[in-house]
Coordinates of C-alpha atoms and ligand atoms in Angstrom, one line a residue:
M1 CA 11.0 14.1 -17.7
N2 CA 11.2 15.9 -21.0
D3 CA 13.6 17.7 -23.0
R4 CA 13.1 21.3 -21.6
P5 CA 16.3 22.9 -20.6
A6 CA 16.5 23.1 -16.5
P7 CA 14.9 26.1 -15.1
I8 CA 17.5 27.7 -12.3
R9 CA 14.9 28.0 -10.0
L10 CA 11.5 26.3 -9.1
A11 CA 9.8 30.0 -9.2
D12 CA 11.2 30.1 -12.7
D13 CA 9.4 26.8 -13.8
V14 CA 5.8 28.1 -14.5
R15 CA 4.5 24.9 -15.8
T16 CA 5.6 23.0 -12.6
L17 CA 4.4 25.6 -10.2
K18 CA 1.0 25.6 -12.1
K19 CA 0.7 22.0 -11.8
L20 CA 1.6 22.0 -8.2
G21 CA -0.7 24.8 -7.3
L22 CA -3.6 23.1 -9.1
N23 CA -3.1 20.0 -7.2
H24 CA -2.9 21.6 -3.8
Q25 CA -5.6 23.9 -4.7
R26 CA -8.1 20.9 -5.9
N27 CA -7.1 18.8 -2.9
K28 CA -8.1 21.7 -0.5
V29 CA -11.5 22.1 -2.1
Q30 CA -12.3 18.5 -2.3
D31 CA -10.8 17.4 0.9
Q32 CA -12.7 14.2 2.4
T33 CA -11.3 14.7 6.2
A34 CA -14.5 15.6 7.2
V35 CA -16.6 12.9 5.7
I36 CA -13.8 10.2 7.1
D37 CA -13.8 11.6 10.3
A38 CA -17.6 11.4 10.3
A39 CA -17.6 7.8 8.8
G40 CA -15.0 6.5 11.4
A41 CA -17.0 8.1 14.6
D42 CA -20.3 6.8 13.0
F43 CA -19.3 3.0 12.1
R44 CA -21.0 0.5 14.0
Y45 CA -20.1 -3.1 12.6
A46 CA -23.9 -4.4 13.5
N47 CA -25.2 -1.5 11.0
C48 CA -22.9 -3.3 8.0
A49 CA -22.6 -6.5 9.3
Q50 CA -24.8 -8.2 6.5
L51 CA -23.1 -6.5 3.3
P52 CA -20.2 -7.1 1.4
W53 CA -17.9 -3.9 1.7
N54 CA -15.7 -4.7 -1.5
P55 CA -16.4 -5.8 -4.9
E56 CA -16.7 -9.7 -4.6
R57 CA -13.0 -10.5 -5.9
F58 CA -11.6 -8.3 -3.6
S59 CA -12.5 -10.9 -0.5
L60 CA -9.7 -12.7 1.4
L61 CA -8.7 -16.1 -0.3
W62 CA -11.1 -15.3 -3.3
G63 CA -11.1 -17.9 -6.2
T64 CA -9.1 -20.4 -4.0
P65 CA -10.4 -24.0 -2.2
V66 CA -11.2 -21.8 1.0
W67 CA -13.6 -19.6 -1.4
E68 CA -15.2 -22.3 -2.9
A69 CA -16.1 -24.2 0.0
A70 CA -17.3 -21.0 1.9
S71 CA -21.1 -20.6 2.4
Q72 CA -22.6 -17.1 1.3
R73 CA -22.1 -15.8 4.9
Q74 CA -18.7 -16.8 5.2
R75 CA -17.9 -15.3 2.0
V76 CA -19.6 -11.8 3.3
L77 CA -16.9 -12.3 6.3
L78 CA -14.0 -13.0 3.9
N79 CA -15.0 -9.8 2.0
Q80 CA -15.1 -7.8 5.3
L81 CA -12.1 -9.0 6.3
Y82 CA -10.3 -8.3 3.4
W83 CA -11.0 -4.5 4.0
V84 CA -9.6 -4.9 7.5
A85 CA -6.4 -6.6 6.2
Y86 CA -6.1 -4.4 3.3
Y87 CA -6.5 -1.1 5.2
S88 CA -4.2 -2.3 8.3
Q89 CA -1.5 -2.8 5.7
I90 CA -2.5 1.0 4.3
V91 CA -2.2 2.3 7.9
S92 CA 1.3 1.0 8.4
A93 CA 2.3 2.5 5.1
E94 CA 0.9 5.9 6.1
V95 CA 2.3 6.0 9.4
A96 CA 5.8 5.9 7.4
T97 CA 4.4 8.6 4.8
I98 CA 3.5 11.0 7.5
F99 CA 7.1 11.0 8.7
F100 CA 8.9 11.0 5.6
N101 CA 6.7 13.6 4.3
Q102 CA 7.9 15.6 7.3
T103 CA 11.5 14.7 6.6
S104 CA 11.4 15.6 3.0
A105 CA 9.5 18.8 3.6
A106 CA 12.6 19.9 5.9
G107 CA 15.0 19.0 3.1
L108 CA 12.9 20.7 0.7
Y109 CA 12.3 23.7 2.5
G110 CA 15.8 24.8 2.7
L111 CA 15.7 25.9 -1.0
E112 CA 14.2 29.2 -2.6
D113 CA 10.7 29.2 -3.4
F114 CA 9.7 25.5 -2.1
R115 CA 6.6 26.8 0.2
P116 CA 4.2 25.3 -2.4
V117 CA 5.9 21.7 -2.0
C118 CA 6.0 22.0 1.8
D119 CA 2.2 23.5 2.0
T120 CA 1.2 20.4 -0.4
L121 CA 3.1 17.9 2.2
D122 CA 1.5 19.5 5.1
L123 CA -2.2 19.0 4.0
E124 CA -1.1 15.5 3.0
S125 CA -0.1 14.5 6.4
A126 CA -3.2 15.7 7.7
Q127 CA -5.4 14.0 5.8
E128 CA -3.4 10.7 6.3
R129 CA -4.0 11.1 10.1
A130 CA -7.8 11.3 9.4
H131 CA -7.5 8.1 7.3
I132 CA -5.6 6.3 9.9
A133 CA -7.9 6.9 12.6
A134 CA -11.1 5.8 10.4
F135 CA -9.3 2.7 9.3
R136 CA -8.3 1.7 12.7
S137 CA -11.7 2.5 14.2
I138 CA -13.4 0.4 11.5
A139 CA -10.9 -2.5 11.5
G140 CA -10.6 -2.5 15.4
Q141 CA -14.3 -3.0 15.8
T142 CA -14.8 -5.5 12.9
E143 CA -12.2 -7.4 14.5
D144 CA -13.5 -7.4 18.0
A145 CA -17.2 -8.6 16.6
L146 CA -15.9 -11.2 14.2
L147 CA -12.7 -12.6 15.6
G148 CA -12.7 -11.4 19.4
R149 CA -8.9 -10.6 18.7
R150 CA -6.4 -8.7 16.8
V151 CA -5.2 -10.8 13.5
F152 CA -4.6 -7.9 11.2
T153 CA -4.9 -4.7 13.1
W154 CA -2.0 -3.7 15.5
P155 CA -1.2 -1.1 18.3
M156 CA -0.1 2.1 17.2
R157 CA 3.4 2.5 16.4
G158 CA 6.0 4.6 15.3
P159 CA 7.6 5.0 11.5
Y160 CA 10.7 2.8 11.9
A161 CA 8.7 -0.7 12.2
E162 CA 8.6 -3.0 9.0
T163 CA 6.1 -1.6 6.7
M164 CA 4.8 -4.8 5.4
I165 CA 3.0 -6.2 8.1
F166 CA 3.3 -9.8 6.9
A167 CA 6.7 -9.8 5.5
D168 CA 9.5 -12.1 4.8
T169 CA 11.6 -11.1 7.6
G170 CA 13.6 -11.8 11.0
P171 CA 15.4 -10.2 13.8
F172 CA 18.4 -9.3 11.6
R173 CA 16.3 -7.9 8.7
G174 CA 13.8 -6.3 10.8
W175 CA 17.1 -4.5 12.5
W176 CA 18.7 -3.9 9.3
K177 CA 15.4 -2.3 7.8
R178 CA 15.1 0.0 11.2
L179 CA 18.6 1.2 10.6
Q180 CA 17.9 1.9 6.6
L181 CA 14.8 3.8 7.8
R182 CA 16.6 6.3 10.2
T183 CA 19.1 6.7 7.9
Y184 CA 16.8 7.8 5.2
G185 CA 15.0 10.1 7.5
L186 CA 18.3 11.7 8.4
L187 CA 19.4 11.9 4.8
S188 CA 16.3 13.2 3.2
S189 CA 15.7 16.2 5.8
D190 CA 19.2 17.8 4.8
N191 CA 19.3 16.7 1.1
A192 CA 17.3 18.4 -1.5
F193 CA 17.7 15.8 -4.2
I194 CA 17.0 12.7 -1.5
A195 CA 14.1 14.3 0.0
C196 CA 12.7 15.3 -3.7
Q197 CA 13.4 11.7 -4.6
Y198 CA 11.4 10.3 -1.8
F199 CA 8.5 11.2 -3.6
L200 CA 9.5 8.7 -6.4
V201 CA 9.5 5.9 -4.1
R202 CA 6.3 7.1 -2.8
G203 CA 4.7 7.4 -6.2
L204 CA 6.1 3.8 -6.9
R205 CA 4.8 2.3 -3.9
T206 CA 1.3 3.8 -4.3
L207 CA 0.8 3.0 -7.9
N208 CA -0.6 -0.6 -7.0
G209 CA -2.6 0.6 -4.4
K210 CA -4.0 3.4 -6.7
Q211 CA -5.2 0.6 -9.1
V212 CA -6.7 -1.4 -6.5
Q213 CA -8.2 1.5 -4.4
H214 CA -10.0 2.7 -7.5
Q215 CA -11.7 -0.8 -7.8
L216 CA -12.5 -1.0 -4.2
S217 CA -14.2 2.8 -4.4
Q218 CA -16.6 1.5 -7.4
H219 CA -18.5 -0.4 -4.7
H220 CA -19.7 2.7 -3.4
T221 CA -19.7 4.8 -6.6
Q222 CA -21.6 1.9 -8.6
A223 CA -24.1 0.9 -5.9
P224 CA -27.7 1.0 -6.8
D225 CA -27.8 3.6 -4.3
P226 CA -24.6 5.2 -3.1
D227 CA -26.0 6.6 -0.1
L228 CA -27.0 3.3 1.6
S229 CA -23.8 1.7 0.9
P230 CA -22.0 0.4 4.0
I231 CA -19.9 2.9 5.7
P232 CA -16.5 1.0 4.9
S233 CA -17.3 1.4 1.3
L234 CA -17.7 5.0 1.5
V235 CA -14.2 5.4 3.3
S236 CA -12.7 3.4 0.4
Y237 CA -14.2 6.0 -2.0
A238 CA -13.4 9.0 0.1
H239 CA -9.8 7.8 0.9
F240 CA -9.2 7.0 -3.0
L241 CA -10.4 10.7 -3.7
D242 CA -7.7 12.0 -1.5
E243 CA -5.2 9.7 -2.4
S244 CA -5.5 10.7 -6.0
F245 CA -4.0 14.2 -5.2
H246 CA -1.2 12.6 -3.2
F247 CA -0.2 10.3 -6.1
N248 CA -0.3 13.7 -8.4
S249 CA 2.2 15.3 -6.0
S250 CA 4.3 12.4 -5.8
T251 CA 4.7 12.4 -9.7
I252 CA 5.1 16.5 -9.9
I253 CA 7.5 16.5 -7.2
S254 CA 9.8 13.4 -8.5
H255 CA 9.5 14.2 -12.0
D256 CA 9.1 17.6 -12.5
V257 CA 10.2 19.4 -9.3
V258 CA 13.7 17.5 -9.6
R259 CA 14.5 19.4 -12.7
C260 CA 15.1 22.1 -10.5
L261 CA 17.7 20.9 -8.3
K262 CA 21.6 20.2 -9.4
P263 CA 22.0 16.8 -11.0
P264 CA 22.7 14.2 -8.3
T265 CA 26.0 13.3 -7.1
A266 CA 27.0 9.4 -7.4
F267 CA 26.5 9.2 -3.6
E268 CA 22.6 10.7 -4.2
R269 CA 21.7 8.6 -7.0
W270 CA 22.8 5.5 -4.7
V271 CA 20.8 6.3 -2.1
V272 CA 17.4 6.6 -4.5
N273 CA 18.3 3.5 -6.2
Q274 CA 18.3 1.6 -2.9
G275 CA 15.0 3.1 -1.8
L276 CA 13.7 1.5 -4.8
L277 CA 15.3 -1.6 -4.3
G278 CA 13.6 -1.6 -1.0
C279 CA 10.3 -1.2 -2.8
Q280 CA 11.1 -4.3 -5.2
R281 CA 12.2 -6.4 -2.3
D282 CA 8.8 -5.3 -0.4
H283 CA 6.7 -6.1 -3.6
R284 CA 8.6 -8.8 -5.0
Q285 CA 5.8 -11.7 -4.4
F286 CA 2.1 -11.7 -4.6
S287 CA -0.1 -13.1 -2.1
V288 CA -2.9 -15.6 -2.8
A289 CA -4.6 -14.6 0.5
I290 CA -5.1 -11.0 -0.4
N291 CA -5.0 -9.9 -3.9
G292 CA -3.6 -6.5 -4.5
I293 CA -1.1 -6.7 -1.3
F294 CA 2.2 -8.0 -1.8
W295 CA 2.5 -9.8 1.6
H296 CA 4.4 -13.1 2.1
D297 CA 1.9 -15.7 2.3
P298 CA 3.8 -18.1 4.7
A299 CA 3.7 -15.1 7.3
L300 CA -0.1 -15.2 6.9
Y301 CA -1.0 -18.8 7.8
D302 CA -1.6 -18.3 11.3
A303 CA -3.7 -15.2 10.8
L304 CA -5.6 -17.2 8.4
F305 CA -6.0 -20.2 10.4
A306 CA -7.5 -18.1 13.2
V307 CA -9.9 -16.8 10.8
L308 CA -11.2 -19.7 9.8
T309 CA -11.5 -21.5 13.2
S310 CA -13.2 -18.1 14.5
P311 CA -16.3 -18.9 16.1
G312 CA -18.0 -16.5 13.6
Y313 CA -16.5 -18.4 10.6
G314 CA -16.8 -21.8 12.4
L315 CA -14.7 -24.4 10.8
A316 CA -13.1 -27.0 12.7
A317 CA -9.1 -26.9 13.1
A318 CA -8.8 -29.9 10.7
D319 CA -11.0 -28.7 8.1
A320 CA -9.4 -25.5 8.0
T321 CA -6.0 -27.1 8.2
H322 CA -7.2 -29.4 5.1
L323 CA -8.5 -26.2 3.1
L324 CA -5.5 -24.1 4.0
R325 CA -3.3 -26.8 2.7
R326 CA -4.9 -27.3 -0.5
T327 CA -5.2 -23.4 -0.9
F328 CA -1.3 -23.0 -0.6
S329 CA -0.5 -26.0 -2.5
E330 CA -2.6 -25.8 -5.8
E331 CA -3.1 -23.5 -8.6
S332 CA -6.2 -21.7 -8.3
E333 CA -8.1 -18.8 -10.0
G334 CA -7.3 -16.8 -7.1
L335 CA -3.6 -17.3 -7.4
H336 CA -3.7 -16.5 -11.3
A337 CA -5.7 -13.5 -10.3
S338 CA -3.1 -12.1 -7.6
S339 CA -0.3 -13.0 -10.1
A340 CA -1.9 -11.0 -12.6
T341 CA -2.2 -8.1 -10.2
H342 CA 1.4 -8.2 -9.5
A343 CA 2.5 -8.2 -13.3
K344 CA 0.3 -5.3 -13.8
A345 CA 1.8 -3.5 -11.0
R346 CA 5.3 -4.6 -12.4
D347 CA 4.5 -2.8 -15.8
S348 CA 3.4 0.3 -14.2
Y349 CA 6.4 0.6 -12.0
R350 CA 8.6 0.1 -15.1
S351 CA 6.8 3.0 -17.0
Y352 CA 6.7 5.3 -13.9
L353 CA 10.5 4.9 -13.9
D354 CA 11.0 5.1 -17.9
G355 CA 13.0 8.1 -19.0
L356 CA 14.6 9.3 -15.6
P357 CA 18.3 9.4 -16.0
F358 CA 19.3 8.3 -12.7
I359 CA 17.8 5.1 -12.5
D360 CA 19.8 1.7 -12.4
A361 CA 19.0 -1.3 -14.5
A362 CA 18.2 -3.1 -12.0
N363 CA 15.2 -0.9 -11.0
A364 CA 14.6 0.2 -14.4
E365 CA 13.8 -3.2 -15.5
Q366 CA 12.3 -4.1 -11.9
R367 CA 14.4 -7.2 -12.1
I368 CA 13.7 -8.3 -8.5
I369 CA 10.0 -8.3 -8.8
S370 CA 10.3 -9.7 -12.2
K371 CA 11.5 -13.2 -11.0
A372 CA 8.1 -13.5 -9.3
S373 CA 5.9 -16.5 -10.9
V374 CA 3.7 -19.1 -10.0
A375 CA 6.0 -21.9 -10.1
Q376 CA 7.9 -19.8 -7.6
W377 CA 5.2 -19.0 -5.4
L378 CA 4.0 -22.5 -5.1
A379 CA 7.4 -24.0 -4.3
T380 CA 7.8 -21.5 -1.3
N381 CA 4.1 -22.1 0.0
R382 CA 4.3 -25.8 -0.5
R383 CA 7.4 -25.7 2.1
G384 CA 6.1 -23.1 3.6
F385 CA 3.1 -24.7 4.4
A386 CA 4.5 -28.1 5.3
K387 CA 6.8 -26.3 7.9
W388 CA 3.6 -24.7 9.5
E389 CA 1.7 -27.9 9.9
A390 CA 4.8 -29.5 11.4
R391 CA 4.8 -27.1 13.9
Q392 CA 1.0 -27.3 14.6
Ligands
LIG401 FE1 -4.2 7.7 3.1
LIG402 FE1 -1.5 9.3 0.9

């Protein structure tokens, strides 16, 4: 936010309208839907089986005892399964995004002059549907080929499900979350401020993704011959291009368009801050299994055990358990790398919220996220893994 006096209507805010218009126009011109649709349709696991799909450090369990013990072939599998796991989480987030783009567009369309905002959101939702289709096609085929079962992918579902697919949750928390999401959908569809500030939550939630996906996209752009890079790497790149525009629109709507609205009531401020607290809770920990997604590692032990003991990976149950025990109870290069990604995300969240007048201190300072530490991760996972082992 800057110090310009608030315009009365969006139509009078020439600078913001220009930003919105340019972003929408450029997104239409550079739209990757056709590339992504073709990639999803053309993908055959066998054609991409031998190559890594991401930069090496974006492999499942990179820098952990599992990684140190892995053969070259096993490392390629961990790299490909990172892609599967990563984009399975993105699919979950994007299913929710499509819904809230629509409820928020409904909440904003009731204002004069808001058509450009709503047209932007329509294009983005259509792009998300293409992203989801390609991610699911590639991830599903890869799991079939490598694991013979679903581990990170999931049957299609609606927008009220838990967004984080490996979360620290239970039946009550799950029920409460679904209720919150339903309420947020209802409120945003009929309240311009809450609708507008959905994009603050969306922008914040995608900041870390933007940083990680930029690096994933470089596997394609920095390949010696990008025309020959595996289809999943091309999809990472094409998706990153589309998402750059989505991030811009999150920022324009939440930071600039908001100035055309009446100042929020106490209730509206509270709702927006609850949305931001929800993001902090979802992102409060880092994962050694997957650097760049803030999953709760104890929720992943079963999945990782399934990967390591799959016929393709080939570890015996006792060896897999031993390596996982070390991975989840010792410090490792991978652990420190994931912690560093989390700290970088926290700093970027703080600066994204900086200067917005309706943000509570708990969100401005990112107090929940700031509690994460290597020591806390070790305590949680040593305890969690001992429980998991006792159940085996
Ligand atoms: Fe997307
Ligand atoms: Fe998006």
